[in-house]
Every structure is written in structure tokens, then in C-alpha cells.
mmCIF file of C-alpha atoms in Angstrom:
data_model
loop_
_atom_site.group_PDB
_atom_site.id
_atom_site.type_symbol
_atom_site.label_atom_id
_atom_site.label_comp_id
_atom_site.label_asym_id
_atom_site.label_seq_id
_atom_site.Cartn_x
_atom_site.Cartn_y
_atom_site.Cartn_z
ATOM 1 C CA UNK A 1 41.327 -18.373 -19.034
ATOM 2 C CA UNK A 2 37.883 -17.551 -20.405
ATOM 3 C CA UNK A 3 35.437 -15.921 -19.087
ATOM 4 C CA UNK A 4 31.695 -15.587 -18.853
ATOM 5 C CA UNK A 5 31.276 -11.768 -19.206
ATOM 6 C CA UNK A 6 28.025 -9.576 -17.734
ATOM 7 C CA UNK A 7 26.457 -6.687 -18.839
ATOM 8 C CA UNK A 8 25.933 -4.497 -17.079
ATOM 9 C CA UNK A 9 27.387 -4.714 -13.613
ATOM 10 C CA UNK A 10 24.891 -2.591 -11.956
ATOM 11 C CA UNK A 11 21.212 -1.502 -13.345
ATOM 12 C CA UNK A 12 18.836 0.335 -11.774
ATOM 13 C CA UNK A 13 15.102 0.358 -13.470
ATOM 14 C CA UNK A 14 12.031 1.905 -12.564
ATOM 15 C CA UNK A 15 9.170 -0.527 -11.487
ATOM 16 C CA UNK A 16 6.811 -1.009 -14.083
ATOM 17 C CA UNK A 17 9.547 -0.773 -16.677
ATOM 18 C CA UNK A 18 11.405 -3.391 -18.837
ATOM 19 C CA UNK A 19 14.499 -4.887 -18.136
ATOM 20 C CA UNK A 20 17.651 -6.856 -20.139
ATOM 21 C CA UNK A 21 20.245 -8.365 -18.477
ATOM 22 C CA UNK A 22 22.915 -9.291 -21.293
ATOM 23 C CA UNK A 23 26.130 -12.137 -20.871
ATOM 24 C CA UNK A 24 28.653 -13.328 -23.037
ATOM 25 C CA UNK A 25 28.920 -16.929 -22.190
ATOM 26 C CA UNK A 26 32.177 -19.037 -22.761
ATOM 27 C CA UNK A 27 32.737 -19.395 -26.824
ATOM 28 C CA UNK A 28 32.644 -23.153 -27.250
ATOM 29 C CA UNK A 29 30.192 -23.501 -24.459
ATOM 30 C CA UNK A 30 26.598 -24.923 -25.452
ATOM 31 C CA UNK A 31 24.335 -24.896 -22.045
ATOM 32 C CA UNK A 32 23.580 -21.564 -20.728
ATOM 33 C CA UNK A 33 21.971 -20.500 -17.114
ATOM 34 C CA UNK A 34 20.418 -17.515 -15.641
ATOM 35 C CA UNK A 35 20.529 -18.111 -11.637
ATOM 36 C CA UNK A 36 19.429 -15.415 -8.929
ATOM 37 C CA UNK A 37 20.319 -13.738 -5.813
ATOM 38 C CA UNK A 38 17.792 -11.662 -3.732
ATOM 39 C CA UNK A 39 20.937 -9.916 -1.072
ATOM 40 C CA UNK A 40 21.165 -12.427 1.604
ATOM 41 C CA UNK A 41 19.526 -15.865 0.583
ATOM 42 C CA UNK A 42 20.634 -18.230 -1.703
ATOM 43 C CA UNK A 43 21.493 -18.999 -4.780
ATOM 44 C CA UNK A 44 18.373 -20.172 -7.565
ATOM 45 C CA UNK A 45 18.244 -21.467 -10.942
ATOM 46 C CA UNK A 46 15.864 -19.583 -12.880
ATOM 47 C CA UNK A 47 16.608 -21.142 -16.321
ATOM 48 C CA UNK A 48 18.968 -23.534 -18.703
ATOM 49 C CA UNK A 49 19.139 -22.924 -22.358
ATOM 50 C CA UNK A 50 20.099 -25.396 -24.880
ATOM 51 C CA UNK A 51 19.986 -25.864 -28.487
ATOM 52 C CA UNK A 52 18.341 -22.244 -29.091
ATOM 53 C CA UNK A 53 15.433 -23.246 -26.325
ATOM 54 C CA UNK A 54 14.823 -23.439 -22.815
ATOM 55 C CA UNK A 55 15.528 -27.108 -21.528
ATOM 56 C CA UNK A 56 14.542 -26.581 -17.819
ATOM 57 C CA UNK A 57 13.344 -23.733 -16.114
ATOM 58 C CA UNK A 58 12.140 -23.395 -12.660
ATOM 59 C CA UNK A 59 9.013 -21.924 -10.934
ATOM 60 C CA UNK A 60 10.582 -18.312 -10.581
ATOM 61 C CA UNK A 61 10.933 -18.356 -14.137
ATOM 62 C CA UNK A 62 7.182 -17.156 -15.144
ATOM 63 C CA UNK A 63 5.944 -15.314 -17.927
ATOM 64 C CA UNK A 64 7.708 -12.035 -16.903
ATOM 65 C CA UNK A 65 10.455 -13.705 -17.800
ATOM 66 C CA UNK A 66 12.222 -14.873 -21.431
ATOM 67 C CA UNK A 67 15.721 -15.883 -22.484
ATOM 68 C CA UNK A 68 16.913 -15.216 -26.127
ATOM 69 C CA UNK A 69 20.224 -15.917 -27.952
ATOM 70 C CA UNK A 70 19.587 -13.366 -30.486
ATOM 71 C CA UNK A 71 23.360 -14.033 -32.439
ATOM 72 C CA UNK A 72 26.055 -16.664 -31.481
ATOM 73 C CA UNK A 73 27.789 -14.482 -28.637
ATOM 74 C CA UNK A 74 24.897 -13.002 -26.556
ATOM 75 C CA UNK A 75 22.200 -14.739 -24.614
ATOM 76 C CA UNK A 76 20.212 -12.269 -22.345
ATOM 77 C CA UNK A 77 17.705 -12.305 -19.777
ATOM 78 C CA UNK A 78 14.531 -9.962 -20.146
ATOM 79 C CA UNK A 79 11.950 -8.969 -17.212
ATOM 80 C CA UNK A 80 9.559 -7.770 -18.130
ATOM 81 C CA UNK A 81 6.972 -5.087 -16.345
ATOM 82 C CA UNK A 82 9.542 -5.362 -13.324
ATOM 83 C CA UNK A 83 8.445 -5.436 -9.575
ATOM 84 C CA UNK A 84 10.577 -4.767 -6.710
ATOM 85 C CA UNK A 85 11.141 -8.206 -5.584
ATOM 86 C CA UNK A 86 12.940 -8.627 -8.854
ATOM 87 C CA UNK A 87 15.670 -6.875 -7.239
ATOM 88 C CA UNK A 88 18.969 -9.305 -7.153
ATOM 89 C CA UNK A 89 22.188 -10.123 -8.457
ATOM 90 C CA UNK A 90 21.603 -12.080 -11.118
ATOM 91 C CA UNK A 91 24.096 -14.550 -12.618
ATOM 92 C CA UNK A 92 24.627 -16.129 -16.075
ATOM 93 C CA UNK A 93 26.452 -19.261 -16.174
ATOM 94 C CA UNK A 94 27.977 -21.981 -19.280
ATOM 95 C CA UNK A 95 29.037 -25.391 -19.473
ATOM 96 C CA UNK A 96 30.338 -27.023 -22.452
ATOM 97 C CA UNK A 97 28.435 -29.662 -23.937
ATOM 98 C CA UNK A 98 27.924 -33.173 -22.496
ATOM 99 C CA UNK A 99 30.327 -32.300 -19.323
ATOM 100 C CA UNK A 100 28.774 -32.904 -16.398
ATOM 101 C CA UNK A 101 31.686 -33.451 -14.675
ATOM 102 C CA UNK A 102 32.305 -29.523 -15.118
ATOM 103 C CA UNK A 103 31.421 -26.927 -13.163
ATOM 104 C CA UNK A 104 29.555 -24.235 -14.603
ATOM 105 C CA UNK A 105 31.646 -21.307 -15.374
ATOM 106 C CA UNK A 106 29.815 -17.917 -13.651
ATOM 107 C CA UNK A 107 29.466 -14.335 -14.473
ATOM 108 C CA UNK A 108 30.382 -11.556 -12.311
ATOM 109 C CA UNK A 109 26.851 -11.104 -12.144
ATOM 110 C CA UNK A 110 24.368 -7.957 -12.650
ATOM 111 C CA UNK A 111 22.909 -6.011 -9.395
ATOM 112 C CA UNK A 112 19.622 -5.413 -10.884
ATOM 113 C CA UNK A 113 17.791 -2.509 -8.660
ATOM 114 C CA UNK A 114 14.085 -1.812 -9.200
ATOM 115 C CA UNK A 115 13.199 1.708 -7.675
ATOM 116 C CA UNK B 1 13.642 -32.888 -5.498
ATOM 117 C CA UNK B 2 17.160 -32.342 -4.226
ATOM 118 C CA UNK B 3 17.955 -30.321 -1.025
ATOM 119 C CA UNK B 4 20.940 -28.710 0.028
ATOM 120 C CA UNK B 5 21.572 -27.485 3.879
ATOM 121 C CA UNK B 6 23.974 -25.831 5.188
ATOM 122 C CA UNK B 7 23.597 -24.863 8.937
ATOM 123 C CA UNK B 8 26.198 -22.435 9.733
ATOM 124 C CA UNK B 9 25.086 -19.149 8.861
ATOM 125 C CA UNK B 10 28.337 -17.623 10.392
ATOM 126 C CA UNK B 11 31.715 -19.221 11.271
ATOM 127 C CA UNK B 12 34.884 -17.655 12.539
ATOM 128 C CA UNK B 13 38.502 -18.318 12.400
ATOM 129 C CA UNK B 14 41.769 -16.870 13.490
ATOM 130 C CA UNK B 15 44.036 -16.616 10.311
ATOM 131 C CA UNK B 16 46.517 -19.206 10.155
ATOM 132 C CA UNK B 17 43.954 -21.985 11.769
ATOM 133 C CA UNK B 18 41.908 -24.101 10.506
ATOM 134 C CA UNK B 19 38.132 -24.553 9.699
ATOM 135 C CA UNK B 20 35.201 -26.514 8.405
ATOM 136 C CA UNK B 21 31.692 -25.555 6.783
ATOM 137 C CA UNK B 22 29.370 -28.203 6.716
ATOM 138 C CA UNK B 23 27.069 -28.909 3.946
ATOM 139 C CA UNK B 24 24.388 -31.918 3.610
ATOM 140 C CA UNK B 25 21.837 -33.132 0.761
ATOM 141 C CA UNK B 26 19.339 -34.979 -0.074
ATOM 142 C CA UNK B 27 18.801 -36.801 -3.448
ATOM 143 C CA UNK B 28 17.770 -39.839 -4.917
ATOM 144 C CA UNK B 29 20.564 -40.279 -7.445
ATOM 145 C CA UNK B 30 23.652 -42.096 -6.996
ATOM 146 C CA UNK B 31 25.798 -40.059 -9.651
ATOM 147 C CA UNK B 32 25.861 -36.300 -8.982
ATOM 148 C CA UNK B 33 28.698 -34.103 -8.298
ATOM 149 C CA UNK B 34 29.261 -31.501 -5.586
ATOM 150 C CA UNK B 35 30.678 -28.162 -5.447
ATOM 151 C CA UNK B 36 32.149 -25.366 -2.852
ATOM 152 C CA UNK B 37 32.084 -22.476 -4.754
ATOM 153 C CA UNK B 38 33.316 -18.927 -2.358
ATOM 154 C CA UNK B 39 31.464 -15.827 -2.936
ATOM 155 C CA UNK B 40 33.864 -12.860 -1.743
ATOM 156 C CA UNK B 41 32.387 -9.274 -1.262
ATOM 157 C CA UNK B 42 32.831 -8.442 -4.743
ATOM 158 C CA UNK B 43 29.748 -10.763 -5.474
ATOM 159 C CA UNK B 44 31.551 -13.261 -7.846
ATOM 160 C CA UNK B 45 30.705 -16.748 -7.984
ATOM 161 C CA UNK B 46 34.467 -18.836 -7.733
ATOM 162 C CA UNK B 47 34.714 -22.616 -7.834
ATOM 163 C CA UNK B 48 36.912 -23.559 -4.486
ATOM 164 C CA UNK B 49 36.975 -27.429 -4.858
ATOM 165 C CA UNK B 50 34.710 -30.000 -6.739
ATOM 166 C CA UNK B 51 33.987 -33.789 -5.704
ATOM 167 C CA UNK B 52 32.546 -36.644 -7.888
ATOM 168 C CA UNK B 53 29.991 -39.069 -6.122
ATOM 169 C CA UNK B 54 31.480 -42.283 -7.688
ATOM 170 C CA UNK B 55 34.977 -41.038 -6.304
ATOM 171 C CA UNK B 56 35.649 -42.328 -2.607
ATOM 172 C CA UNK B 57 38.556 -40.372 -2.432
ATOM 173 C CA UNK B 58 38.276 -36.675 -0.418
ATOM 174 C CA UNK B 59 38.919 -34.095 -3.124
ATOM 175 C CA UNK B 60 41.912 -31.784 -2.311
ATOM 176 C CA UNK B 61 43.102 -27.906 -3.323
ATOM 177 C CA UNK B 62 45.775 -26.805 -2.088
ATOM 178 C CA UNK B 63 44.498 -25.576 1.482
ATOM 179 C CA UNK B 64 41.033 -26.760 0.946
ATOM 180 C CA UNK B 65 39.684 -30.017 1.483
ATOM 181 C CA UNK B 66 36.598 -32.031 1.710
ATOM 182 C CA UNK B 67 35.493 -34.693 3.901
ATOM 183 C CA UNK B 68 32.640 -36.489 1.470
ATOM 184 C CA UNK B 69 30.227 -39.106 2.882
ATOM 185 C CA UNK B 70 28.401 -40.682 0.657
ATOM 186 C CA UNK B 71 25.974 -42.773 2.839
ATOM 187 C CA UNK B 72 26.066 -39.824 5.347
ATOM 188 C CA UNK B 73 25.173 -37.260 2.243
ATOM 189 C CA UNK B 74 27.680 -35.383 3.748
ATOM 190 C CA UNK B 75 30.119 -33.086 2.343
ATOM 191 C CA UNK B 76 31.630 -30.837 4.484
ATOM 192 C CA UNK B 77 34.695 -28.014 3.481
ATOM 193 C CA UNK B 78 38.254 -28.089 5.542
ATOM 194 C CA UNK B 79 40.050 -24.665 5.105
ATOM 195 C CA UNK B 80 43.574 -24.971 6.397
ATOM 196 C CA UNK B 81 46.209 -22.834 7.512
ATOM 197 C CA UNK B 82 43.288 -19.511 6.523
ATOM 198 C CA UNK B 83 44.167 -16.350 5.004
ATOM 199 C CA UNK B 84 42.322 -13.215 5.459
ATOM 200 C CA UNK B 85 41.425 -13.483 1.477
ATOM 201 C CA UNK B 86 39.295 -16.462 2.916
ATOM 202 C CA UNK B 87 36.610 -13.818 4.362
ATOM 203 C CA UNK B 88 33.434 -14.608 1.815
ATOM 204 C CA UNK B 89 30.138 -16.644 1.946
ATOM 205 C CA UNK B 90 30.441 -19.941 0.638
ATOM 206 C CA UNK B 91 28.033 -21.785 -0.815
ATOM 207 C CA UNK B 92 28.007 -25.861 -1.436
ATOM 208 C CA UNK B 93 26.458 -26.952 -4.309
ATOM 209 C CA UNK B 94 24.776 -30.298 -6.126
ATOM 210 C CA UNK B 95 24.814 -31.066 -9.386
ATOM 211 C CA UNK B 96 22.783 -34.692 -10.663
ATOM 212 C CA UNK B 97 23.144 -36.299 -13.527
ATOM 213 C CA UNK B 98 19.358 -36.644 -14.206
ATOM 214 C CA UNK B 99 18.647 -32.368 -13.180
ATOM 215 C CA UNK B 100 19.818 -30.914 -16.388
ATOM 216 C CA UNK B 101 23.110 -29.595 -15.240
ATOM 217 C CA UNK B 102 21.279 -27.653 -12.898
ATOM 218 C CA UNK B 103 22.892 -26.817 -10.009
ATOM 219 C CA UNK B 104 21.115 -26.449 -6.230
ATOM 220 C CA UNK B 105 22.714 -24.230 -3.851
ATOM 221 C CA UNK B 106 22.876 -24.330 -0.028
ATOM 222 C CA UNK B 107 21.701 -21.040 2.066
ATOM 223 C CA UNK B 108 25.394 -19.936 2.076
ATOM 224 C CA UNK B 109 28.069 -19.825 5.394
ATOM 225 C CA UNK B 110 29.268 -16.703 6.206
ATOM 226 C CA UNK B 111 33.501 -16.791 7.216
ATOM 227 C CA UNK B 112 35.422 -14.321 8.694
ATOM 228 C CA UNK B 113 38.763 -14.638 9.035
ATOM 229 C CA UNK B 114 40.123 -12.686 11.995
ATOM 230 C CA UNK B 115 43.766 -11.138 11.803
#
């Protein structure tokens, strides 16, 4: 079955310093997520991603922050001038067009670590 | 704005028995879908069980099960007969029709299966 596939699995970053989180979202799949998880709360959206730009995005998802699907395979998440609250596994996520009747496929996610 | 609440932090359950994690919401929409989705150690996101709103029958999966009231905004998730491969957070989800495909997660349970 596919897969949504992370890169990588674990970064660590220096505060201060810029960060990309990379995924491979399912191939015929058209909506694209980031979500995130500071260890031991819940689940947020962060972004959607439709049509080459950002259709919703919530109030996490500030200026430090941009999505890009620089070629038809990748989209990635950049942070930029990271803090260390920015430290979670973060999660990319696909759905196929139209189907909201399908639950969106999730990445392994990336432990981001900001030292 | 939709809510999601789930107020179990931590459940227990002797393998082989059975047990339910409760999960409520709040929206204004009538269509929307809801998800259990089971996070084990290994941090991945997996989809457990899925329910339409406009469906009045519980959805089923092999040992897990929901009990879905609409008018209560209630959706809680029956594990039966539970394996030790059961031990993960679990997180309910709601998706509406009118968010985007966005998803909104509940705080998480926390099951452990005892041998």
C-alpha cells in the first residue's frame, strides 16, 4: 500500500538556525498537511496545501513558517530562525482530491529537536 | 470552531478483555466524519476505525468498534477481546465538510494493556 514517506526521522538543530522538514506524500494525492506534536499534547494542524498554495493554515503557522512543493514528489516544511518550543514530532499528511470521506494518509513523522 | 475532548488520559485493561475510550465534539455541521486513529510508541499515526455522520450504523473493525451518537456528539471506541499490541495513545479525530479536510484531534487516551 502507499505510503507517505518522512525525511528525516530524527533532526536535531541548533536554536537560531534554519530548519526543513521534507515528505513524500502519496503519488496521486492532491491535498497536503503539515500537523504537530509538542511530546505529550495533542495533535495540531499547522497547514493544508492545495493547488501549489496554502488553502488553510492555522494560528501556529506564522511567518517562521513556509510550505513549498518545489517538484511534483516533495513538499517540505521550513522553520525558520528556530526556537525551542519548535521542538515536536511533526507529521505530513495527503488525501486525494475531492475525498472527504478519506482519511488522511500520515507520515511516520520527524522528531525535530532544537538544542 | 470545532472541539474535540477526550477525558481519559489513562485507561487500563487486562489482555483478552474489553475496553472503551470515550471521545466527544462539538460542531455546528451536520456532515463531518470521525476518526480513531492509535499512536503506538513508535510515534506513527494509524487509522483504527472511521465513522460517517450521515451513517446511523456503529462502524466496525474487526475487534474495534464504535458506539456513535449523533445527538449526544458522542463517539466513543470499544476494543474487544485486547492484545498487548493494543498498548498506544489513541487519539479521536473530526473531520467537517466545511474545515478544509482539516482534521481536529482530541488530547489523546493513554492504554495499557496488562499481560
Amino acid at each position: 500500500e502507499p505510503e507517505v514517506t518522512q525525511t528525516p526521522s530524527h533532526q536535531v538543530t541548533q536554536m537560531g538556525q534554519e530548519v526543513i522538514l521534507r515528505c513524500v506524500p502519496i503519488s496521486n494525492h492532491l491535498y497536503f498537511y503539515w500537523y504537530r506534536q509538542i511530546l505529550g499534547q495533542k495533535v495540531e494542524f499547522l497547514v493544508s496545501f492545495y493547488n501549489n498554495e496554502i488553502s488553510e493554515k492555522s494560528e501556529i503557522f506564522d511567518d517562521q513558517f513556509s510550505v513549498e512543493r518545489p517538484d511534483g514528489s516533495n513538499f517540505t516544511l521550513k522553520i525558520r530562525s528556530t526556537k525551542l518550543e519548535d521542538s515536536a514530532m511533526y507529521f505530513c499528511a495527503s488525501n486525494p482530491q475531492g475525498s472527504y470521506n478519506q482519511p488522511q494518509h500520515f507520515g511516520d513523522g520527524t522528531r525535530l529537536s532544537i538544542l | 470552531a470545532q472541539t474535540v475532548t477526550q477525558s481519559q488520559p489513562e485507561m487500563s485493561v487486562q489482555e483478552a478483555e474489553t475496553v472503551t475510550l470515550s471521545c466527544t465534539y462539538d460542531t455546528s455541521e451536520n456532515n463531518y466524519y470521525l476518526f480513531w486513529y492509535k499512536q503506538p510508541p513508535s510515534r506513527q499515526m494509524i487509522l483504527v476505525i472511521r465513522q460517517e455522520a450521515y451513517k446511523q450504523q456503529n462502524a466496525t473493525e474487526n475487534r474495534f468498534s464504535v458506539n456513535f451518537q449523533k445527538a449526544a456528539k458522542s463517539f466513543s471506541l470499544k476494543i474487544s477481546d485486547s492484545q498487548l499490541g493494543d498498548t498506544a495513545m489513541y487519539f479521536c479525530a473530526f473531520m467537517g465538510t466545511n474545515t478544509g479536510n482539516q482534521f481536529y484531534f482530541g488530547t489523546g487516551t493513554s492504554l495499557t494493556v496488562i499481560p
